[in-house]
């Protein structure tokens, strides 16, 4: 671990302050915004820090890395997958994660249903939408969101909690904000046409959580601002 617990606590205090401030500006309750600590590329200690501070859910980017942390953790953690999911990892993912935020194609919906049913589990999912039309980002295209949701809603072992997006990489925060607004609009249209509640909007990270909260984010996924820079070596 590159930081110690006291540094983490201080970072957490600052992140909570940013969330409260943006919620206030948006006229929203900060309780309506869940802070999901992102522990990818950090050792299990990062998960333990989060847990110790009262954050029981963590976001992980890669199935393999998450599974090995799950094996080592004694704490009861709600593991959420926020990174791309390949077909050959779906079985493990369906067995072990509490929620999968990165469901972006029908093939993965079908496989998740099959493996969740085999494991006799109900699995929560979010549909990841590429609202920024960023060719470097995964996520379903906006025009495919409706077909994806239709398929997901008809799966007995899957529960669609809402939508997720990653803003395009840009130093212009207006671009991020537009992509968040677009996810919110997408949610409104889908909820209306399918007559379902899609309560969760997972959007916003260390660099753009304020913009996301202003656009209605209910889950911000925060790594760097809590745990420091990741080591990609
Ligand atoms: C890494 C990651 C995050 C956290 O990013 P930070 O900039 O470190 O806060 C959030 N969401 C996804 C999907 C990620 O892969």
PDB file of C-alpha atoms and ligand atoms in Angstrom:
ATOM      1  CA  UNK A   1       0.000   0.000   0.000  1.00  0.00           C
ATOM      2  CA  UNK A   2       1.416   3.339  -0.965  1.00  0.00           C
ATOM      3  CA  UNK A   3      -0.508   5.394   1.603  1.00  0.00           C
ATOM      4  CA  UNK A   4      -1.281   4.733   5.251  1.00  0.00           C
ATOM      5  CA  UNK A   5      -4.699   4.733   6.845  1.00  0.00           C
ATOM      6  CA  UNK A   6      -4.482   8.297   8.125  1.00  0.00           C
ATOM      7  CA  UNK A   7      -3.768   9.619   4.651  1.00  0.00           C
ATOM      8  CA  UNK A   8      -6.699   7.601   3.355  1.00  0.00           C
ATOM      9  CA  UNK A   9      -8.954   9.073   6.074  1.00  0.00           C
ATOM     10  CA  UNK A  10      -7.886  12.567   5.123  1.00  0.00           C
ATOM     11  CA  UNK A  11      -8.526  11.821   1.427  1.00  0.00           C
ATOM     12  CA  UNK A  12     -11.917  10.392   2.314  1.00  0.00           C
ATOM     13  CA  UNK A  13     -12.807  13.520   4.249  1.00  0.00           C
ATOM     14  CA  UNK A  14     -11.954  15.658   1.210  1.00  0.00           C
ATOM     15  CA  UNK A  15     -13.887  13.454  -1.194  1.00  0.00           C
ATOM     16  CA  UNK A  16     -16.929  13.518   1.095  1.00  0.00           C
ATOM     17  CA  UNK A  17     -16.613  17.304   1.203  1.00  0.00           C
ATOM     18  CA  UNK A  18     -16.629  17.491  -2.601  1.00  0.00           C
ATOM     19  CA  UNK A  19     -19.688  15.232  -2.734  1.00  0.00           C
ATOM     20  CA  UNK A  20     -21.542  17.304  -0.156  1.00  0.00           C
ATOM     21  CA  UNK A  21     -20.648  20.545  -1.860  1.00  0.00           C
ATOM     22  CA  UNK A  22     -21.841  19.370  -5.291  1.00  0.00           C
ATOM     23  CA  UNK A  23     -24.991  17.831  -3.865  1.00  0.00           C
ATOM     24  CA  UNK A  24     -25.766  21.126  -2.181  1.00  0.00           C
ATOM     25  CA  UNK A  25     -25.260  23.064  -5.419  1.00  0.00           C
ATOM     26  CA  UNK A  26     -27.501  20.556  -7.203  1.00  0.00           C
ATOM     27  CA  UNK A  27     -30.142  20.844  -4.500  1.00  0.00           C
ATOM     28  CA  UNK A  28     -29.804  17.150  -3.764  1.00  0.00           C
ATOM     29  CA  UNK A  29     -29.153  15.269  -0.550  1.00  0.00           C
ATOM     30  CA  UNK A  30     -25.601  13.971  -0.313  1.00  0.00           C
ATOM     31  CA  UNK A  31     -27.129  10.758   1.067  1.00  0.00           C
ATOM     32  CA  UNK A  32     -28.458  10.139  -2.426  1.00  0.00           C
ATOM     33  CA  UNK A  33     -24.902   9.792  -3.733  1.00  0.00           C
ATOM     34  CA  UNK A  34     -23.088   6.577  -2.882  1.00  0.00           C
ATOM     35  CA  UNK A  35     -19.310   6.706  -2.760  1.00  0.00           C
ATOM     36  CA  UNK A  36     -17.896   3.545  -4.336  1.00  0.00           C
ATOM     37  CA  UNK A  37     -14.171   3.241  -3.594  1.00  0.00           C
ATOM     38  CA  UNK A  38     -12.276   1.835  -6.575  1.00  0.00           C
ATOM     39  CA  UNK A  39      -9.520  -0.479  -5.348  1.00  0.00           C
ATOM     40  CA  UNK A  40      -8.202  -1.763  -8.684  1.00  0.00           C
ATOM     41  CA  UNK A  41      -4.428  -1.920  -8.989  1.00  0.00           C
ATOM     42  CA  UNK A  42      -4.174  -1.491  -5.235  1.00  0.00           C
ATOM     43  CA  UNK A  43      -3.532  -4.309  -2.779  1.00  0.00           C
ATOM     44  CA  UNK A  44      -6.165  -5.787  -0.483  1.00  0.00           C
ATOM     45  CA  UNK A  45      -5.221  -3.186   2.138  1.00  0.00           C
ATOM     46  CA  UNK A  46      -7.114  -0.603   0.096  1.00  0.00           C
ATOM     47  CA  UNK A  47     -10.251  -2.730   0.438  1.00  0.00           C
ATOM     48  CA  UNK A  48      -9.614  -3.056   4.183  1.00  0.00           C
ATOM     49  CA  UNK A  49      -9.158   0.710   4.557  1.00  0.00           C
ATOM     50  CA  UNK A  50     -12.486   1.281   2.843  1.00  0.00           C
ATOM     51  CA  UNK A  51     -14.184  -1.338   4.989  1.00  0.00           C
ATOM     52  CA  UNK A  52     -12.722   0.042   8.189  1.00  0.00           C
ATOM     53  CA  UNK A  53     -14.073   3.488   7.349  1.00  0.00           C
ATOM     54  CA  UNK A  54     -17.542   2.053   6.844  1.00  0.00           C
ATOM     55  CA  UNK A  55     -17.539   1.660   3.055  1.00  0.00           C
ATOM     56  CA  UNK A  56     -18.624  -1.944   2.487  1.00  0.00           C
ATOM     57  CA  UNK A  57     -18.799  -1.890  -1.318  1.00  0.00           C
ATOM     58  CA  UNK A  58     -15.752  -1.635  -3.548  1.00  0.00           C
ATOM     59  CA  UNK A  59     -15.279  -1.390  -7.315  1.00  0.00           C
ATOM     60  CA  UNK A  60     -12.806  -3.589  -9.141  1.00  0.00           C
ATOM     61  CA  UNK A  61     -11.843  -3.386 -12.767  1.00  0.00           C
ATOM     62  CA  UNK A  62     -10.584  -6.847 -13.589  1.00  0.00           C
ATOM     63  CA  UNK A  63     -12.235 -10.148 -12.730  1.00  0.00           C
ATOM     64  CA  UNK A  64      -9.012 -12.011 -12.023  1.00  0.00           C
ATOM     65  CA  UNK A  65      -7.613  -9.373  -9.703  1.00  0.00           C
ATOM     66  CA  UNK A  66     -10.914  -9.115  -7.845  1.00  0.00           C
ATOM     67  CA  UNK A  67     -11.230 -12.887  -7.406  1.00  0.00           C
ATOM     68  CA  UNK A  68      -7.855 -13.141  -5.765  1.00  0.00           C
ATOM     69  CA  UNK A  69      -8.771 -10.328  -3.343  1.00  0.00           C
ATOM     70  CA  UNK A  70     -12.093 -12.042  -2.615  1.00  0.00           C
ATOM     71  CA  UNK A  71     -10.208 -15.220  -1.759  1.00  0.00           C
ATOM     72  CA  UNK A  72      -7.970 -13.339   0.670  1.00  0.00           C
ATOM     73  CA  UNK A  73     -10.547 -11.057   2.299  1.00  0.00           C
ATOM     74  CA  UNK A  74     -12.192 -12.083   5.567  1.00  0.00           C
ATOM     75  CA  UNK A  75     -14.451  -9.045   5.575  1.00  0.00           C
ATOM     76  CA  UNK A  76     -17.943  -9.198   4.110  1.00  0.00           C
ATOM     77  CA  UNK A  77     -17.499  -6.968   1.082  1.00  0.00           C
ATOM     78  CA  UNK A  78     -19.954  -6.106  -1.676  1.00  0.00           C
ATOM     79  CA  UNK A  79     -17.746  -6.510  -4.740  1.00  0.00           C
ATOM     80  CA  UNK A  80     -18.760  -4.588  -7.832  1.00  0.00           C
ATOM     81  CA  UNK A  81     -17.279  -5.143 -11.258  1.00  0.00           C
ATOM     82  CA  UNK A  82     -16.776  -1.869 -13.103  1.00  0.00           C
ATOM     83  CA  UNK A  83     -14.407  -3.029 -15.855  1.00  0.00           C
ATOM     84  CA  UNK A  84     -14.958  -4.832 -19.164  1.00  0.00           C
ATOM     85  CA  UNK A  85     -16.312  -8.364 -18.936  1.00  0.00           C
ATOM     86  CA  UNK A  86     -15.200 -11.014 -21.442  1.00  0.00           C
ATOM     87  CA  UNK A  87     -17.301 -14.102 -22.177  1.00  0.00           C
ATOM     88  CA  UNK A  88     -14.772 -16.486 -20.668  1.00  0.00           C
ATOM     89  CA  UNK A  89     -14.928 -14.664 -17.311  1.00  0.00           C
ATOM     90  CA  UNK A  90     -18.710 -14.434 -17.039  1.00  0.00           C
ATOM     91  CA  UNK A  91     -19.190 -17.641 -15.063  1.00  0.00           C
ATOM     92  CA  UNK A  92     -16.822 -16.584 -12.272  1.00  0.00           C
ATOM     93  CA  UNK A  93     -18.180 -13.057 -12.318  1.00  0.00           C
ATOM     94  CA  UNK A  94     -21.784 -14.264 -12.019  1.00  0.00           C
ATOM     95  CA  UNK A  95     -20.830 -16.476  -9.102  1.00  0.00           C
ATOM     96  CA  UNK A  96     -18.841 -13.993  -7.069  1.00  0.00           C
ATOM     97  CA  UNK A  97     -19.764 -10.353  -7.670  1.00  0.00           C
ATOM     98  CA  UNK A  98     -22.600  -8.587  -5.884  1.00  0.00           C
ATOM     99  CA  UNK A  99     -23.200  -6.351  -8.877  1.00  0.00           C
ATOM    100  CA  UNK A 100     -21.816  -5.955 -12.383  1.00  0.00           C
ATOM    101  CA  UNK A 101     -21.822  -2.393 -13.658  1.00  0.00           C
ATOM    102  CA  UNK A 102     -20.275  -3.049 -17.051  1.00  0.00           C
ATOM    103  CA  UNK A 103     -22.951  -5.029 -18.911  1.00  0.00           C
ATOM    104  CA  UNK A 104     -22.832  -3.671 -22.437  1.00  0.00           C
ATOM    105  CA  UNK A 105     -24.047  -6.347 -24.847  1.00  0.00           C
ATOM    106  CA  UNK A 106     -26.791  -8.905 -25.249  1.00  0.00           C
ATOM    107  CA  UNK A 107     -24.395 -11.818 -25.394  1.00  0.00           C
ATOM    108  CA  UNK A 108     -23.130 -10.963 -21.896  1.00  0.00           C
ATOM    109  CA  UNK A 109     -26.700 -10.593 -20.598  1.00  0.00           C
ATOM    110  CA  UNK A 110     -27.508 -14.092 -21.841  1.00  0.00           C
ATOM    111  CA  UNK A 111     -24.379 -15.598 -20.319  1.00  0.00           C
ATOM    112  CA  UNK A 112     -24.876 -13.828 -16.993  1.00  0.00           C
ATOM    113  CA  UNK A 113     -28.422 -15.147 -16.781  1.00  0.00           C
ATOM    114  CA  UNK A 114     -27.295 -18.695 -17.526  1.00  0.00           C
ATOM    115  CA  UNK A 115     -24.512 -18.680 -14.942  1.00  0.00           C
ATOM    116  CA  UNK A 116     -26.493 -16.805 -12.294  1.00  0.00           C
ATOM    117  CA  UNK A 117     -29.267 -19.373 -12.653  1.00  0.00           C
ATOM    118  CA  UNK A 118     -26.801 -22.253 -12.400  1.00  0.00           C
ATOM    119  CA  UNK A 119     -25.323 -20.688  -9.271  1.00  0.00           C
ATOM    120  CA  UNK A 120     -28.863 -20.081  -7.951  1.00  0.00           C
ATOM    121  CA  UNK A 121     -28.113 -16.410  -7.483  1.00  0.00           C
ATOM    122  CA  UNK A 122     -29.868 -13.183  -8.219  1.00  0.00           C
ATOM    123  CA  UNK A 123     -27.401 -10.774  -9.698  1.00  0.00           C
ATOM    124  CA  UNK A 124     -27.666  -7.018  -9.818  1.00  0.00           C
ATOM    125  CA  UNK A 125     -26.478  -5.308 -12.979  1.00  0.00           C
ATOM    126  CA  UNK A 126     -26.073  -1.880 -14.505  1.00  0.00           C
ATOM    127  CA  UNK A 127     -26.046  -1.347 -18.243  1.00  0.00           C
ATOM    128  CA  UNK A 128     -22.931   0.490 -19.351  1.00  0.00           C
ATOM    129  CA  UNK A 129     -23.668   3.067 -22.027  1.00  0.00           C
ATOM    130  CA  UNK A 130     -21.012   4.816 -24.088  1.00  0.00           C
ATOM    131  CA  UNK A 131     -22.718   8.194 -23.894  1.00  0.00           C
ATOM    132  CA  UNK A 132     -19.674  10.082 -25.068  1.00  0.00           C
ATOM    133  CA  UNK A 133     -19.418   7.960 -28.255  1.00  0.00           C
ATOM    134  CA  UNK A 134     -15.796   7.535 -27.312  1.00  0.00           C
ATOM    135  CA  UNK A 135     -14.243   4.820 -29.499  1.00  0.00           C
ATOM    136  CA  UNK A 136     -11.741   4.101 -26.706  1.00  0.00           C
ATOM    137  CA  UNK A 137     -14.438   3.385 -24.132  1.00  0.00           C
ATOM    138  CA  UNK A 138     -16.561   0.289 -23.808  1.00  0.00           C
ATOM    139  CA  UNK A 139     -20.284   0.470 -23.319  1.00  0.00           C
ATOM    140  CA  UNK A 140     -23.309   0.000 -25.533  1.00  0.00           C
ATOM    141  CA  UNK A 141     -24.112   2.667 -28.072  1.00  0.00           C
ATOM    142  CA  UNK A 142     -27.004   4.918 -27.043  1.00  0.00           C
ATOM    143  CA  UNK A 143     -29.111   3.595 -29.910  1.00  0.00           C
ATOM    144  CA  UNK A 144     -28.623   0.030 -28.692  1.00  0.00           C
ATOM    145  CA  UNK A 145     -29.568   0.752 -25.072  1.00  0.00           C
ATOM    146  CA  UNK A 146     -33.247  -0.014 -25.522  1.00  0.00           C
ATOM    147  CA  UNK A 147     -32.693  -3.501 -27.012  1.00  0.00           C
ATOM    148  CA  UNK A 148     -30.124  -4.261 -24.325  1.00  0.00           C
ATOM    149  CA  UNK A 149     -32.499  -3.237 -21.537  1.00  0.00           C
ATOM    150  CA  UNK A 150     -35.365  -5.203 -23.063  1.00  0.00           C
ATOM    151  CA  UNK A 151     -33.263  -8.345 -23.043  1.00  0.00           C
ATOM    152  CA  UNK A 152     -31.949  -7.739 -19.525  1.00  0.00           C
ATOM    153  CA  UNK A 153     -35.421  -7.119 -18.084  1.00  0.00           C
ATOM    154  CA  UNK A 154     -36.634 -10.487 -19.307  1.00  0.00           C
ATOM    155  CA  UNK A 155     -33.963 -12.434 -17.395  1.00  0.00           C
ATOM    156  CA  UNK A 156     -35.321 -13.911 -14.157  1.00  0.00           C
ATOM    157  CA  UNK A 157     -32.000 -13.965 -12.296  1.00  0.00           C
ATOM    158  CA  UNK A 158     -30.884 -10.457 -13.272  1.00  0.00           C
ATOM    159  CA  UNK A 159     -32.034  -7.254 -11.624  1.00  0.00           C
ATOM    160  CA  UNK A 160     -31.323  -4.072 -13.580  1.00  0.00           C
ATOM    161  CA  UNK A 161     -30.511  -1.341 -11.073  1.00  0.00           C
ATOM    162  CA  UNK A 162     -29.760   1.370 -13.608  1.00  0.00           C
ATOM    163  CA  UNK A 163     -27.103   2.691 -15.964  1.00  0.00           C
ATOM    164  CA  UNK A 164     -23.382   3.384 -15.879  1.00  0.00           C
ATOM    165  CA  UNK A 165     -21.103   5.487 -18.022  1.00  0.00           C
ATOM    166  CA  UNK A 166     -17.480   6.591 -18.222  1.00  0.00           C
ATOM    167  CA  UNK A 167     -16.976  10.102 -19.568  1.00  0.00           C
ATOM    168  CA  UNK A 168     -14.624  10.573 -22.528  1.00  0.00           C
ATOM    169  CA  UNK A 169     -11.086  11.402 -21.487  1.00  0.00           C
ATOM    170  CA  UNK A 170     -10.793  15.166 -21.857  1.00  0.00           C
ATOM    171  CA  UNK A 171      -9.482  18.123 -19.933  1.00  0.00           C
ATOM    172  CA  UNK A 172     -12.735  19.912 -20.781  1.00  0.00           C
ATOM    173  CA  UNK A 173     -15.164  19.062 -17.989  1.00  0.00           C
ATOM    174  CA  UNK A 174     -18.063  20.298 -20.114  1.00  0.00           C
ATOM    175  CA  UNK A 175     -17.570  17.230 -22.284  1.00  0.00           C
ATOM    176  CA  UNK A 176     -17.871  14.977 -19.247  1.00  0.00           C
ATOM    177  CA  UNK A 177     -20.920  16.865 -18.061  1.00  0.00           C
ATOM    178  CA  UNK A 178     -22.618  16.451 -21.445  1.00  0.00           C
ATOM    179  CA  UNK A 179     -22.058  12.726 -21.366  1.00  0.00           C
ATOM    180  CA  UNK A 180     -23.547  12.539 -17.851  1.00  0.00           C
ATOM    181  CA  UNK A 181     -26.555  14.583 -18.940  1.00  0.00           C
ATOM    182  CA  UNK A 182     -26.951  12.199 -21.828  1.00  0.00           C
ATOM    183  CA  UNK A 183     -26.988   9.191 -19.472  1.00  0.00           C
ATOM    184  CA  UNK A 184     -29.649  10.840 -17.342  1.00  0.00           C
ATOM    185  CA  UNK A 185     -31.773  11.538 -20.413  1.00  0.00           C
ATOM    186  CA  UNK A 186     -31.280   7.955 -21.592  1.00  0.00           C
ATOM    187  CA  UNK A 187     -32.460   6.716 -18.178  1.00  0.00           C
ATOM    188  CA  UNK A 188     -35.554   8.920 -18.319  1.00  0.00           C
ATOM    189  CA  UNK A 189     -36.486   7.661 -21.783  1.00  0.00           C
ATOM    190  CA  UNK A 190     -35.924   4.011 -20.919  1.00  0.00           C
ATOM    191  CA  UNK A 191     -37.768   4.215 -17.611  1.00  0.00           C
ATOM    192  CA  UNK A 192     -40.690   5.828 -19.392  1.00  0.00           C
ATOM    193  CA  UNK A 193     -40.886   3.435 -22.327  1.00  0.00           C
ATOM    194  CA  UNK A 194     -40.406   0.245 -20.273  1.00  0.00           C
ATOM    195  CA  UNK A 195     -42.339   1.466 -17.229  1.00  0.00           C
ATOM    196  CA  UNK A 196     -39.532   0.497 -14.886  1.00  0.00           C
ATOM    197  CA  UNK A 197     -37.524   2.196 -12.195  1.00  0.00           C
ATOM    198  CA  UNK A 198     -33.861   2.549 -13.043  1.00  0.00           C
ATOM    199  CA  UNK A 199     -32.760   4.224  -9.823  1.00  0.00           C
ATOM    200  CA  UNK A 200     -28.997   4.077 -10.173  1.00  0.00           C
ATOM    201  CA  UNK A 201     -26.851   6.336 -12.343  1.00  0.00           C
ATOM    202  CA  UNK A 202     -23.239   5.295 -11.849  1.00  0.00           C
ATOM    203  CA  UNK A 203     -21.204   8.186 -13.175  1.00  0.00           C
ATOM    204  CA  UNK A 204     -18.326  10.338 -12.050  1.00  0.00           C
ATOM    205  CA  UNK A 205     -14.771   9.502 -10.967  1.00  0.00           C
ATOM    206  CA  UNK A 206     -11.997  11.389  -9.142  1.00  0.00           C
ATOM    207  CA  UNK A 207     -11.701  14.052 -11.827  1.00  0.00           C
ATOM    208  CA  UNK A 208     -15.335  14.611 -12.731  1.00  0.00           C
ATOM    209  CA  UNK A 209     -17.501  13.603  -9.780  1.00  0.00           C
ATOM    210  CA  UNK A 210     -18.810  17.139  -9.272  1.00  0.00           C
ATOM    211  CA  UNK A 211     -20.149  17.357 -12.829  1.00  0.00           C
ATOM    212  CA  UNK A 212     -21.697  13.908 -12.426  1.00  0.00           C
ATOM    213  CA  UNK A 213     -23.470  14.816  -9.189  1.00  0.00           C
ATOM    214  CA  UNK A 214     -24.843  17.959 -10.798  1.00  0.00           C
ATOM    215  CA  UNK A 215     -26.350  15.714 -13.480  1.00  0.00           C
ATOM    216  CA  UNK A 216     -27.910  13.290 -11.027  1.00  0.00           C
ATOM    217  CA  UNK A 217     -25.267  10.686 -10.283  1.00  0.00           C
ATOM    218  CA  UNK A 218     -26.232   8.239  -7.529  1.00  0.00           C
ATOM    219  CA  UNK A 219     -22.921   6.347  -7.495  1.00  0.00           C
ATOM    220  CA  UNK A 220     -19.509   7.968  -7.893  1.00  0.00           C
ATOM    221  CA  UNK A 221     -16.624   5.551  -8.493  1.00  0.00           C
ATOM    222  CA  UNK A 222     -13.523   7.019  -6.909  1.00  0.00           C
ATOM    223  CA  UNK A 223     -10.020   5.573  -6.931  1.00  0.00           C
ATOM    224  CA  UNK A 224      -7.171   8.067  -7.202  1.00  0.00           C
ATOM    225  CA  UNK A 225      -8.672  10.729  -4.926  1.00  0.00           C
ATOM    226  CA  UNK A 226      -8.949   8.130  -2.132  1.00  0.00           C
ATOM    227  CA  UNK A 227      -5.950   5.856  -2.573  1.00  0.00           C
ATOM    228  CA  UNK A 228      -3.469   7.901  -4.574  1.00  0.00           C
ATOM    229  CA  UNK A 229      -2.017   7.143  -7.977  1.00  0.00           C
ATOM    230  CA  UNK A 230      -2.109   3.561  -9.182  1.00  0.00           C
ATOM    231  CA  UNK A 231       1.043   1.695 -10.023  1.00  0.00           C
ATOM    232  CA  UNK A 232       0.668   0.234 -13.483  1.00  0.00           C
ATOM    233  CA  UNK A 233       4.075  -1.396 -13.528  1.00  0.00           C
TER     234      UNK A 233
HETATM  235  C1  LIG B   1     -10.446   3.216 -12.489  1.00  0.00           C
HETATM  236  C2  LIG B   1     -11.873   3.484 -12.645  1.00  0.00           C
HETATM  237  C3  LIG B   1     -12.519   4.449 -11.864  1.00  0.00           C
HETATM  238  C4  LIG B   1     -11.803   5.312 -10.836  1.00  0.00           C
HETATM  239  O1  LIG B   1     -11.007   6.236 -11.493  1.00  0.00           O
HETATM  240  P1  LIG B   1     -10.215   7.385 -10.669  1.00  0.00           P
HETATM  241  O2  LIG B   1      -9.943   8.407 -11.684  1.00  0.00           O
HETATM  242  O3  LIG B   1      -8.979   6.740 -10.137  1.00  0.00           O
HETATM  243  O4  LIG B   1     -11.111   7.853  -9.592  1.00  0.00           O
HETATM  244  C5  LIG B   1     -13.875   4.627 -12.031  1.00  0.00           C
HETATM  245  N1  LIG B   1     -14.575   3.908 -12.928  1.00  0.00           N
HETATM  246  C6  LIG B   1     -13.999   2.976 -13.710  1.00  0.00           C
HETATM  247  C7  LIG B   1     -14.825   2.214 -14.665  1.00  0.00           C
HETATM  248  C8  LIG B   1     -12.634   2.732 -13.588  1.00  0.00           C
HETATM  249  O5  LIG B   1     -12.060   1.806 -14.373  1.00  0.00           O
END
